[in-house]
mmCIF file of C-alpha atoms and ligand atoms in Angstrom:
data_model
loop_
_atom_site.group_PDB
_atom_site.id
_atom_site.type_symbol
_atom_site.label_atom_id
_atom_site.label_comp_id
_atom_site.label_asym_id
_atom_site.label_seq_id
_atom_site.Cartn_x
_atom_site.Cartn_y
_atom_site.Cartn_z
ATOM 1 C CA MET N 257 -41.857 31.250 13.628
ATOM 2 C CA GLY N 258 -38.503 30.903 11.805
ATOM 3 C CA GLY N 259 -36.863 32.634 14.739
ATOM 4 C CA LEU N 260 -38.507 30.308 17.220
ATOM 5 C CA LEU N 261 -37.511 27.286 15.169
ATOM 6 C CA SER N 262 -33.883 28.299 14.866
ATOM 7 C CA ALA N 263 -33.810 29.201 18.551
ATOM 8 C CA PHE N 264 -35.111 25.720 19.279
ATOM 9 C CA ILE N 265 -32.599 24.064 16.948
ATOM 10 C CA GLY N 266 -29.865 26.196 18.437
ATOM 11 C CA GLY N 267 -30.871 24.986 21.893
ATOM 12 C CA LEU N 268 -30.958 21.422 20.710
ATOM 13 C CA PHE N 269 -27.476 21.683 19.278
ATOM 14 C CA LEU N 270 -26.180 23.293 22.449
ATOM 15 C CA SER N 271 -27.608 20.603 24.657
ATOM 16 C CA LEU N 272 -26.826 17.685 22.321
ATOM 17 C CA PRO N 273 -23.590 18.581 20.585
ATOM 18 C CA MET N 274 -22.519 14.985 19.881
ATOM 19 C CA VAL N 275 -25.589 13.368 18.291
ATOM 20 C CA VAL N 276 -23.433 12.305 15.332
ATOM 21 C CA PRO N 277 -20.133 10.686 16.286
ATOM 22 C CA ALA N 278 -17.727 13.452 15.326
ATOM 23 C CA ASN N 279 -15.037 10.958 14.497
ATOM 24 C CA HIS N 280 -17.087 9.503 11.673
ATOM 25 C CA TYR N 281 -16.914 12.546 9.460
ATOM 26 C CA GLY N 282 -14.536 15.222 8.444
ATOM 27 C CA ARG N 283 -11.413 15.481 6.437
ATOM 28 C CA PHE N 284 -8.129 13.768 6.705
ATOM 29 C CA ARG N 285 -4.917 13.407 4.769
ATOM 30 C CA PHE N 286 -2.653 10.420 4.403
ATOM 31 C CA CYS N 287 0.350 9.446 2.341
ATOM 32 C CA GLN N 288 1.604 6.425 0.427
ATOM 33 C CA LEU N 289 5.309 5.603 0.551
ATOM 34 C CA GLY N 290 6.615 3.331 -2.222
ATOM 35 C CA ASP N 291 9.359 0.719 -2.052
ATOM 36 C CA ILE N 292 11.850 2.089 0.494
ATOM 37 C CA GLN N 293 13.985 -0.981 -0.237
ATOM 38 C CA ILE N 294 17.162 -0.014 1.537
ATOM 39 C CA GLY N 295 20.065 -1.673 -0.297
ATOM 40 C CA PHE N 296 18.535 -1.508 -3.790
ATOM 41 C CA GLY N 297 19.585 1.991 -4.866
ATOM 42 C CA GLN N 298 22.308 2.310 -7.492
ATOM 43 C CA ASP N 299 24.106 4.783 -5.253
ATOM 44 C CA GLY N 300 24.373 2.526 -2.217
ATOM 45 C CA TRP N 301 22.288 1.683 0.852
ATOM 46 C CA GLU N 302 23.349 4.853 2.690
ATOM 47 C CA SER N 303 21.668 6.861 -0.083
ATOM 48 C CA ASP N 304 18.474 4.814 0.281
ATOM 49 C CA MET N 305 18.617 5.494 4.005
ATOM 50 C CA HIS N 306 19.130 9.199 3.332
ATOM 51 C CA ARG N 307 16.136 9.287 0.977
ATOM 52 C CA MET N 308 14.004 7.592 3.639
ATOM 53 C CA HIS N 309 15.110 10.343 6.020
ATOM 54 C CA LEU N 310 14.166 13.009 3.437
ATOM 55 C CA ALA N 311 10.765 11.339 2.999
ATOM 56 C CA ALA N 312 10.198 11.534 6.765
ATOM 57 C CA GLN N 313 11.016 15.250 6.789
ATOM 58 C CA GLN N 314 8.756 15.894 3.816
ATOM 59 C CA VAL N 315 5.708 14.074 5.156
ATOM 60 C CA ASN N 316 6.183 15.473 8.671
ATOM 61 C CA ALA N 317 5.856 18.973 7.198
ATOM 62 C CA GLN N 318 2.583 17.906 5.514
ATOM 63 C CA LYS N 319 1.061 16.783 8.810
ATOM 64 C CA PHE N 320 -0.594 13.656 7.437
ATOM 65 C CA ASP N 321 -2.771 11.655 9.799
ATOM 66 C CA PHE N 322 -0.754 8.563 8.845
ATOM 67 C CA CYS N 323 1.190 6.975 6.000
ATOM 68 C CA ILE N 324 1.263 3.529 4.434
ATOM 69 C CA ALA N 325 4.513 1.987 3.147
ATOM 70 C CA VAL N 326 3.597 -0.562 0.476
ATOM 71 C CA GLY N 327 6.360 -3.115 1.043
ATOM 72 C CA ASP N 328 9.946 -3.977 0.198
ATOM 73 C CA LEU N 329 11.344 -2.184 3.217
ATOM 74 C CA THR N 330 14.836 -3.495 2.543
ATOM 75 C CA ASN N 331 16.392 -5.202 -0.461
ATOM 76 C CA GLY N 332 18.034 -8.199 1.145
ATOM 77 C CA ARG N 333 16.916 -8.301 4.804
ATOM 78 C CA LEU N 334 20.572 -7.804 5.716
ATOM 79 C CA ARG N 335 21.356 -6.751 9.266
ATOM 80 C CA HIS N 336 22.724 -3.331 8.255
ATOM 81 C CA GLU N 337 19.734 -2.668 5.963
ATOM 82 C CA ILE N 338 17.211 -3.502 8.660
ATOM 83 C CA SER N 339 18.997 -1.449 11.306
ATOM 84 C CA ALA N 340 19.213 1.483 8.863
ATOM 85 C CA PHE N 341 15.445 1.231 8.428
ATOM 86 C CA GLN N 342 14.848 0.954 12.173
ATOM 87 C CA GLN N 343 17.087 3.953 12.776
ATOM 88 C CA VAL N 344 15.149 6.272 10.428
ATOM 89 C CA TYR N 345 11.648 4.910 11.118
ATOM 90 C CA PRO N 346 11.140 6.858 14.417
ATOM 91 C CA GLU N 347 11.766 10.122 12.512
ATOM 92 C CA PHE N 348 8.210 9.910 11.159
ATOM 93 C CA ASP N 349 5.915 11.984 13.399
ATOM 94 C CA MET N 350 2.771 10.151 12.332
ATOM 95 C CA PRO N 351 2.023 6.420 12.329
ATOM 96 C CA VAL N 352 3.539 4.701 9.286
ATOM 97 C CA HIS N 353 1.853 1.374 8.579
ATOM 98 C CA LEU N 354 4.326 -1.150 7.191
ATOM 99 C CA LEU N 355 3.466 -3.759 4.586
ATOM 100 C CA PRO N 356 5.688 -6.602 3.424
ATOM 101 C CA GLY N 357 6.982 -6.983 -0.151
ATOM 102 C CA ASN N 358 8.532 -9.966 -1.892
ATOM 103 C CA HIS N 359 11.987 -8.807 -0.768
ATOM 104 C CA ASP N 360 10.825 -8.935 2.852
ATOM 105 C CA ILE N 361 8.908 -12.213 2.763
ATOM 106 C CA SER N 362 9.461 -15.206 0.503
ATOM 107 C CA SER N 363 9.256 -18.097 2.988
ATOM 108 C CA LEU N 364 7.802 -18.979 6.379
ATOM 109 C CA SER N 365 11.013 -18.068 8.167
ATOM 110 C CA THR N 366 11.227 -14.632 6.486
ATOM 111 C CA LEU N 367 7.560 -14.073 7.359
ATOM 112 C CA GLU N 368 8.468 -14.656 10.995
ATOM 113 C CA GLN N 369 11.520 -12.450 10.626
ATOM 114 C CA PHE N 370 9.383 -9.631 9.203
ATOM 115 C CA THR N 371 6.932 -9.611 12.107
ATOM 116 C CA HIS N 372 9.854 -9.759 14.524
ATOM 117 C CA ASP N 373 12.098 -7.122 12.881
ATOM 118 C CA TYR N 374 9.306 -4.571 12.417
ATOM 119 C CA ASN N 375 7.088 -5.601 15.327
ATOM 120 C CA VAL N 376 3.990 -5.704 13.128
ATOM 121 C CA SER N 377 1.611 -8.251 11.721
ATOM 122 C CA ASP N 378 2.108 -9.097 8.025
ATOM 123 C CA HIS N 379 -1.527 -8.086 7.377
ATOM 124 C CA SER N 380 -3.816 -5.822 9.383
ATOM 125 C CA SER N 381 -6.596 -3.270 9.185
ATOM 126 C CA PHE N 382 -7.583 -0.055 10.885
ATOM 127 C CA THR N 383 -10.398 2.452 10.615
ATOM 128 C CA HIS N 384 -10.141 6.204 10.369
ATOM 129 C CA LYS N 385 -13.040 8.688 10.075
ATOM 130 C CA GLY N 386 -15.412 6.384 8.268
ATOM 131 C CA TYR N 387 -12.760 4.617 6.193
ATOM 132 C CA ARG N 388 -11.420 1.111 6.658
ATOM 133 C CA PHE N 389 -7.870 0.496 5.455
ATOM 134 C CA ILE N 390 -7.194 -3.167 4.713
ATOM 135 C CA LEU N 391 -3.466 -3.904 4.498
ATOM 136 C CA LEU N 392 -2.741 -7.238 2.877
ATOM 137 C CA ASN N 393 0.327 -9.416 2.642
ATOM 138 C CA SER N 394 0.191 -9.896 -1.135
ATOM 139 C CA ILE N 395 2.960 -12.503 -0.977
ATOM 140 C CA THR N 396 0.954 -15.060 0.945
ATOM 141 C CA LEU N 397 -2.250 -13.899 -0.782
ATOM 142 C CA ILE N 398 -1.046 -14.800 -4.282
ATOM 143 C CA SER N 399 1.564 -17.455 -3.553
ATOM 144 C CA ASP N 400 0.982 -21.153 -4.141
ATOM 145 C CA LEU N 401 4.058 -22.280 -2.201
ATOM 146 C CA PRO N 402 3.062 -25.286 -0.090
ATOM 147 C CA GLU N 403 4.679 -23.810 3.031
ATOM 148 C CA PHE N 404 2.281 -20.830 2.864
ATOM 149 C CA LYS N 405 -0.841 -22.926 2.318
ATOM 150 C CA ASN N 406 -2.282 -22.319 5.756
ATOM 151 C CA HIS N 407 -1.432 -18.595 5.746
ATOM 152 C CA THR N 408 -2.883 -18.143 2.276
ATOM 153 C CA ALA N 409 -6.183 -19.778 3.204
ATOM 154 C CA HIS N 410 -6.470 -17.774 6.413
ATOM 155 C CA GLU N 411 -5.608 -14.489 4.761
ATOM 156 C CA TRP N 412 -8.314 -14.855 2.102
ATOM 157 C CA GLU N 413 -10.823 -15.682 4.808
ATOM 158 C CA TRP N 414 -9.680 -12.712 6.873
ATOM 159 C CA PHE N 415 -9.834 -10.385 3.833
ATOM 160 C CA GLU N 416 -13.431 -11.381 3.032
ATOM 161 C CA GLN N 417 -14.388 -10.938 6.673
ATOM 162 C CA GLN N 418 -12.844 -7.447 6.725
ATOM 163 C CA LEU N 419 -14.809 -6.496 3.604
ATOM 164 C CA GLU N 420 -18.025 -7.766 5.195
ATOM 165 C CA ASP N 421 -17.299 -5.967 8.467
ATOM 166 C CA ALA N 422 -16.697 -2.722 6.577
ATOM 167 C CA LYS N 423 -20.022 -3.101 4.792
ATOM 168 C CA HIS N 424 -21.900 -3.583 8.058
ATOM 169 C CA ALA N 425 -20.128 -0.590 9.594
ATOM 170 C CA LYS N 426 -20.934 1.445 6.427
ATOM 171 C CA GLU N 427 -17.281 2.252 5.933
ATOM 172 C CA GLU N 428 -15.579 3.205 2.679
ATOM 173 C CA ILE N 429 -12.691 0.821 1.952
ATOM 174 C CA ILE N 430 -9.125 1.419 0.831
ATOM 175 C CA VAL N 431 -6.952 -1.638 0.155
ATOM 176 C CA ALA N 432 -3.134 -1.637 0.131
ATOM 177 C CA HIS N 433 -0.573 -4.313 -0.704
ATOM 178 C CA HIS N 434 2.715 -4.752 -2.510
ATOM 179 C CA HIS N 435 1.901 -6.331 -5.904
ATOM 180 C CA PRO N 436 -0.316 -4.647 -8.512
ATOM 181 C CA PRO N 437 -3.239 -6.977 -9.342
ATOM 182 C CA PHE N 438 -2.661 -6.124 -13.032
ATOM 183 C CA GLU N 439 -0.818 -3.513 -15.024
ATOM 184 C CA HIS N 440 -2.432 -2.979 -18.449
ATOM 185 C CA SER N 441 -5.566 -5.064 -18.539
ATOM 186 C CA GLU N 442 -7.450 -7.322 -16.174
ATOM 187 C CA ASN N 443 -6.928 -10.281 -18.496
ATOM 188 C CA GLU N 444 -3.223 -9.826 -19.182
ATOM 189 C CA ARG N 445 -1.044 -12.886 -18.836
ATOM 190 C CA ASP N 446 0.809 -13.702 -15.636
ATOM 191 C CA SER N 447 4.111 -11.963 -15.110
ATOM 192 C CA TYR N 448 6.523 -11.125 -12.352
ATOM 193 C CA TRP N 449 4.611 -7.869 -11.780
ATOM 194 C CA ASN N 450 0.981 -8.869 -11.363
ATOM 195 C CA PHE N 451 -1.331 -11.207 -9.460
ATOM 196 C CA PRO N 452 -1.385 -14.600 -11.192
ATOM 197 C CA LYS N 453 -4.681 -15.289 -12.978
ATOM 198 C CA ARG N 454 -5.120 -18.184 -10.559
ATOM 199 C CA VAL N 455 -6.298 -15.602 -7.961
ATOM 200 C CA ARG N 456 -6.653 -12.318 -9.894
ATOM 201 C CA GLY N 457 -10.294 -12.853 -10.877
ATOM 202 C CA LYS N 458 -11.277 -13.833 -7.352
ATOM 203 C CA TYR N 459 -9.594 -10.721 -5.966
ATOM 204 C CA LEU N 460 -11.169 -8.350 -8.509
ATOM 205 C CA LYS N 461 -14.592 -9.853 -7.915
ATOM 206 C CA LEU N 462 -14.298 -9.093 -4.192
ATOM 207 C CA ILE N 463 -13.052 -5.561 -4.919
ATOM 208 C CA ARG N 464 -16.108 -4.894 -7.130
ATOM 209 C CA LYS N 465 -18.595 -6.646 -4.886
ATOM 210 C CA HIS N 466 -17.585 -4.449 -1.953
ATOM 211 C CA GLY N 467 -17.262 -1.201 -3.886
ATOM 212 C CA VAL N 468 -13.553 -0.655 -3.272
ATOM 213 C CA HIS N 469 -12.469 2.399 -5.295
ATOM 214 C CA HIS N 470 -8.843 2.851 -4.262
ATOM 215 C CA ILE N 471 -5.933 0.379 -4.200
ATOM 216 C CA LEU N 472 -2.375 1.324 -3.178
ATOM 217 C CA VAL N 473 0.564 -0.743 -4.445
ATOM 218 C CA GLY N 474 4.325 -0.698 -5.099
ATOM 219 C CA HIS N 475 6.605 -3.388 -6.557
ATOM 220 C CA ARG N 476 6.731 -1.968 -10.112
ATOM 221 C CA HIS N 477 9.329 0.788 -9.456
ATOM 222 C CA GLU N 478 7.238 3.072 -11.618
ATOM 223 C CA THR N 479 4.755 5.780 -10.693
ATOM 224 C CA LYS N 480 1.355 5.784 -12.379
ATOM 225 C CA THR N 481 -2.338 5.243 -11.836
ATOM 226 C CA ILE N 482 -4.166 2.334 -13.435
ATOM 227 C CA SER N 483 -7.926 2.452 -13.958
ATOM 228 C CA SER N 484 -10.127 -0.584 -14.247
ATOM 229 C CA HIS N 485 -11.848 -1.013 -17.620
ATOM 230 C CA ASN N 486 -15.110 0.459 -16.310
ATOM 231 C CA GLN N 487 -13.387 3.091 -14.145
ATOM 232 C CA ASP N 488 -14.834 1.738 -10.902
ATOM 233 C CA PHE N 489 -11.493 1.650 -9.113
ATOM 234 C CA THR N 490 -8.029 3.149 -9.389
ATOM 235 C CA ILE N 491 -4.712 1.471 -8.596
ATOM 236 C CA TYR N 492 -2.040 3.885 -7.382
ATOM 237 C CA VAL N 493 1.389 2.488 -8.269
ATOM 238 C CA LEU N 494 4.337 4.224 -6.651
ATOM 239 C CA ALA N 495 8.058 3.715 -7.339
ATOM 240 C CA GLY N 496 9.367 4.847 -3.984
ATOM 241 C CA THR N 497 12.756 6.074 -2.859
ATOM 242 C CA ALA N 498 15.319 3.424 -3.836
ATOM 243 C CA ARG N 499 15.027 3.065 -7.634
ATOM 244 C CA PHE N 500 12.655 4.063 -10.411
ATOM 245 C CA PHE N 501 12.531 2.677 -13.954
ATOM 246 C CA ASP N 502 10.276 5.346 -15.522
ATOM 247 C CA ASN N 503 10.629 9.128 -15.821
ATOM 248 C CA ASN N 504 8.784 10.054 -12.628
ATOM 249 C CA GLY N 505 11.602 10.215 -10.112
ATOM 250 C CA PHE N 506 11.580 9.409 -6.416
ATOM 251 C CA GLY N 507 8.347 10.498 -4.773
ATOM 252 C CA ILE N 508 5.410 10.196 -2.430
ATOM 253 C CA ASN N 509 1.641 10.014 -3.036
ATOM 254 C CA TYR N 510 -0.452 12.515 -1.066
ATOM 255 C CA PHE N 511 -4.157 11.891 -0.515
ATOM 256 C CA ASN N 512 -6.823 14.313 0.707
ATOM 257 C CA VAL N 513 -10.063 12.742 1.833
ATOM 258 C CA SER N 514 -12.950 15.193 2.161
ATOM 259 C CA SER N 515 -15.833 12.829 2.862
ATOM 260 C CA LYS N 516 -16.741 9.209 2.491
ATOM 261 C CA HIS N 517 -19.675 9.718 0.199
ATOM 262 C CA SER N 518 -17.991 9.564 -3.168
ATOM 263 C CA PRO N 519 -14.794 8.113 -4.600
ATOM 264 C CA ARG N 520 -14.199 11.594 -6.036
ATOM 265 C CA HIS N 521 -13.743 12.791 -2.480
ATOM 266 C CA VAL N 522 -10.368 11.084 -2.364
ATOM 267 C CA LYS N 523 -8.004 13.507 -4.117
ATOM 268 C CA HIS N 524 -4.587 12.293 -5.141
ATOM 269 C CA GLN N 525 -1.411 14.200 -5.862
ATOM 270 C CA TYR N 526 2.100 12.934 -6.616
ATOM 271 C CA ALA N 527 4.933 14.841 -4.965
ATOM 272 C CA LEU N 528 8.574 14.474 -5.946
ATOM 273 C CA LEU N 529 10.962 13.704 -3.106
ATOM 274 C CA GLU N 530 12.544 17.004 -2.114
ATOM 275 C CA GLY N 531 16.221 17.558 -1.344
ATOM 276 C CA VAL N 532 17.681 14.573 -3.219
ATOM 277 C CA LYS N 533 20.998 14.860 -5.017
ATOM 278 C CA HIS N 534 19.591 13.358 -8.217
ATOM 279 C CA HIS N 535 16.493 11.949 -9.856
ATOM 280 C CA LYS N 536 18.433 9.560 -12.044
ATOM 281 C CA ARG N 537 16.426 6.860 -13.759
ATOM 282 C CA SER N 538 17.593 3.281 -13.242
ATOM 283 C CA ARG N 539 18.326 1.299 -16.394
ATOM 284 C CA GLY N 540 17.149 -2.198 -17.233
ATOM 285 C CA GLN N 541 14.823 -3.954 -14.823
ATOM 286 C CA PRO N 542 14.997 -5.060 -11.203
ATOM 287 C CA THR N 543 17.001 -8.223 -10.946
ATOM 288 C CA GLY N 544 17.651 -11.019 -8.466
ATOM 289 C CA CYS N 545 14.155 -10.816 -6.973
ATOM 290 C CA PRO N 546 12.857 -13.668 -4.833
ATOM 291 C CA ASP N 547 10.152 -15.626 -6.616
ATOM 292 C CA ILE N 548 7.128 -16.300 -4.495
ATOM 293 C CA PHE N 549 5.083 -18.620 -6.664
ATOM 294 C CA GLN N 550 5.367 -21.109 -9.482
ATOM 295 C CA HIS N 551 4.774 -19.444 -12.855
ATOM 296 C CA PRO N 552 2.913 -21.365 -15.521
ATOM 297 C CA PRO N 553 5.221 -22.170 -18.475
ATOM 298 C CA GLU N 554 3.794 -19.428 -20.746
ATOM 299 C CA ALA N 555 4.311 -16.676 -18.146
ATOM 300 C CA THR N 556 7.171 -14.217 -18.326
ATOM 301 C CA GLY N 557 9.657 -15.104 -15.628
ATOM 302 C CA PRO N 558 11.469 -12.777 -13.258
ATOM 303 C CA PRO N 559 13.045 -9.964 -15.261
ATOM 304 C CA THR N 560 16.765 -9.782 -15.760
ATOM 305 C CA GLU N 561 19.015 -6.780 -16.239
ATOM 306 C CA SER N 562 19.408 -5.954 -19.910
HETATM 307 C C1 LIG I 625 5.578 -3.703 19.585
HETATM 308 O O1 LIG I 625 4.232 -3.374 19.347
HETATM 309 C C2 LIG I 625 3.444 -3.358 20.522
HETATM 310 C C3 LIG I 625 1.982 -3.183 20.098
HETATM 311 O O2 LIG I 625 1.840 -2.373 18.976
HETATM 312 C C4 LIG I 625 3.946 -2.262 21.443
HETATM 313 O O3 LIG I 625 3.157 -2.234 22.616
HETATM 314 C C5 LIG I 625 5.397 -2.553 21.794
HETATM 315 O O4 LIG I 625 5.923 -1.518 22.559
HETATM 316 C C6 LIG I 625 6.230 -2.718 20.542
HETATM 317 N N1 LIG I 625 7.572 -3.161 20.865
HETATM 318 C C7 LIG I 625 8.650 -2.569 20.421
HETATM 319 C C8 LIG I 625 9.953 -3.194 20.821
HETATM 320 O O5 LIG I 625 8.614 -1.568 19.741
HETATM 321 C C1 LIG I 626 -3.028 -22.873 10.503
HETATM 322 O O1 LIG I 626 -3.369 -21.597 10.991
HETATM 323 C C2 LIG I 626 -4.270 -21.602 12.069
HETATM 324 C C3 LIG I 626 -4.630 -20.191 12.400
HETATM 325 O O2 LIG I 626 -3.578 -19.307 12.314
HETATM 326 C C4 LIG I 626 -3.638 -22.326 13.258
HETATM 327 O O3 LIG I 626 -4.568 -22.374 14.300
HETATM 328 C C5 LIG I 626 -3.228 -23.717 12.824
HETATM 329 O O4 LIG I 626 -2.534 -24.344 13.873
HETATM 330 C C6 LIG I 626 -2.344 -23.673 11.594
HETATM 331 N N1 LIG I 626 -2.072 -25.033 11.137
HETATM 332 C C7 LIG I 626 -0.866 -25.406 10.739
HETATM 333 C C8 LIG I 626 -0.755 -26.829 10.264
HETATM 334 O O5 LIG I 626 0.099 -24.662 10.742
HETATM 335 C C1 LIG I 627 -4.826 18.747 -0.138
HETATM 336 O O1 LIG I 627 -4.969 19.603 0.978
HETATM 337 C C2 LIG I 627 -3.864 20.493 1.144
HETATM 338 C C3 LIG I 627 -4.043 21.208 2.480
HETATM 339 O O2 LIG I 627 -5.338 21.653 2.643
HETATM 340 C C4 LIG I 627 -3.805 21.410 -0.062
HETATM 341 O O3 LIG I 627 -2.719 22.300 0.078
HETATM 342 C C5 LIG I 627 -3.617 20.578 -1.328
HETATM 343 O O4 LIG I 627 -3.625 21.380 -2.472
HETATM 344 C C6 LIG I 627 -4.720 19.522 -1.428
HETATM 345 N N1 LIG I 627 -4.383 18.626 -2.512
HETATM 346 C C7 LIG I 627 -5.304 18.137 -3.354
HETATM 347 C C8 LIG I 627 -4.816 17.222 -4.422
HETATM 348 O O5 LIG I 627 -6.488 18.407 -3.272
#
């Protein structure tokens, strides 16, 4: 009886090998690149370019399915910085999805420049083996500049639609953007580093409503993970390859995804950038950063070098 049954099941599998879409399951690996920000390093833009090259070599050896660069691709959008980026970019063997940071986009004209220089949309999504990756432009998402008004409204609408679409497709969701929504607590006051409270609550409500467990960000020039107060999602903050202001060096986040059935099935590991001449901490704070929204009077303004 058991033999007959397994013979039958065996036959069924042989004749119908693709009952379940194979693409929907299985393992994959991806990486997060932090602020590449060519032109920001203390040792000159050529060193930033070299570290981007080292990052390409390192992730190529890991054979990731794809990577996500969380914004600030260059420091000043200068011609030589952008061409340095464009020169190294093809060295990556896998797709590298590019997000904008506040150094890339701070006005309508720089938004246009970004899409033109990198030939990408400022926000986009893609699906991979049961996961939907939603890549946001956090500048227009959190800005209240009048010139962005239309973009801001459309991006929120688009974001909510993506979350709904993922739910209907039964996909797990990973969200990526440049700014951390918060750093220490969900109710902390507005600062240069976080989402202003004006939109932070709305964002976090959507994240919880749609069961998002993983959020990838940059901007802070530090490497750490931040957990929500009830541990329902994790924010992966990565310094990147231009400058870091903590003790964690230049590096890359590796992710192994083993299934889509539990947040625990996304395993994270931080890897130092290999082959660099130094892991020398930057002093002070980033300075001269474009401001993308009006801060309320009690907020801490853009940081200055101490
Ligand atoms: C820009 O992107 C489109 C679509 O992704 C691609 O077909 C085209 O070749 C790209 N152009 C350049 C100059 O890379
Ligand atoms: C606002 O954006 C929508 C969609 O992108 C576009 O159709 C519309 O023309 C824009 N309006 C203005 C005033 O820019
Ligand atoms: C991810 O997978 C690789 C290759 O299978 C393995 O070497 C590595 O230890 C895994 N990392 C984590 C954090 O599970």
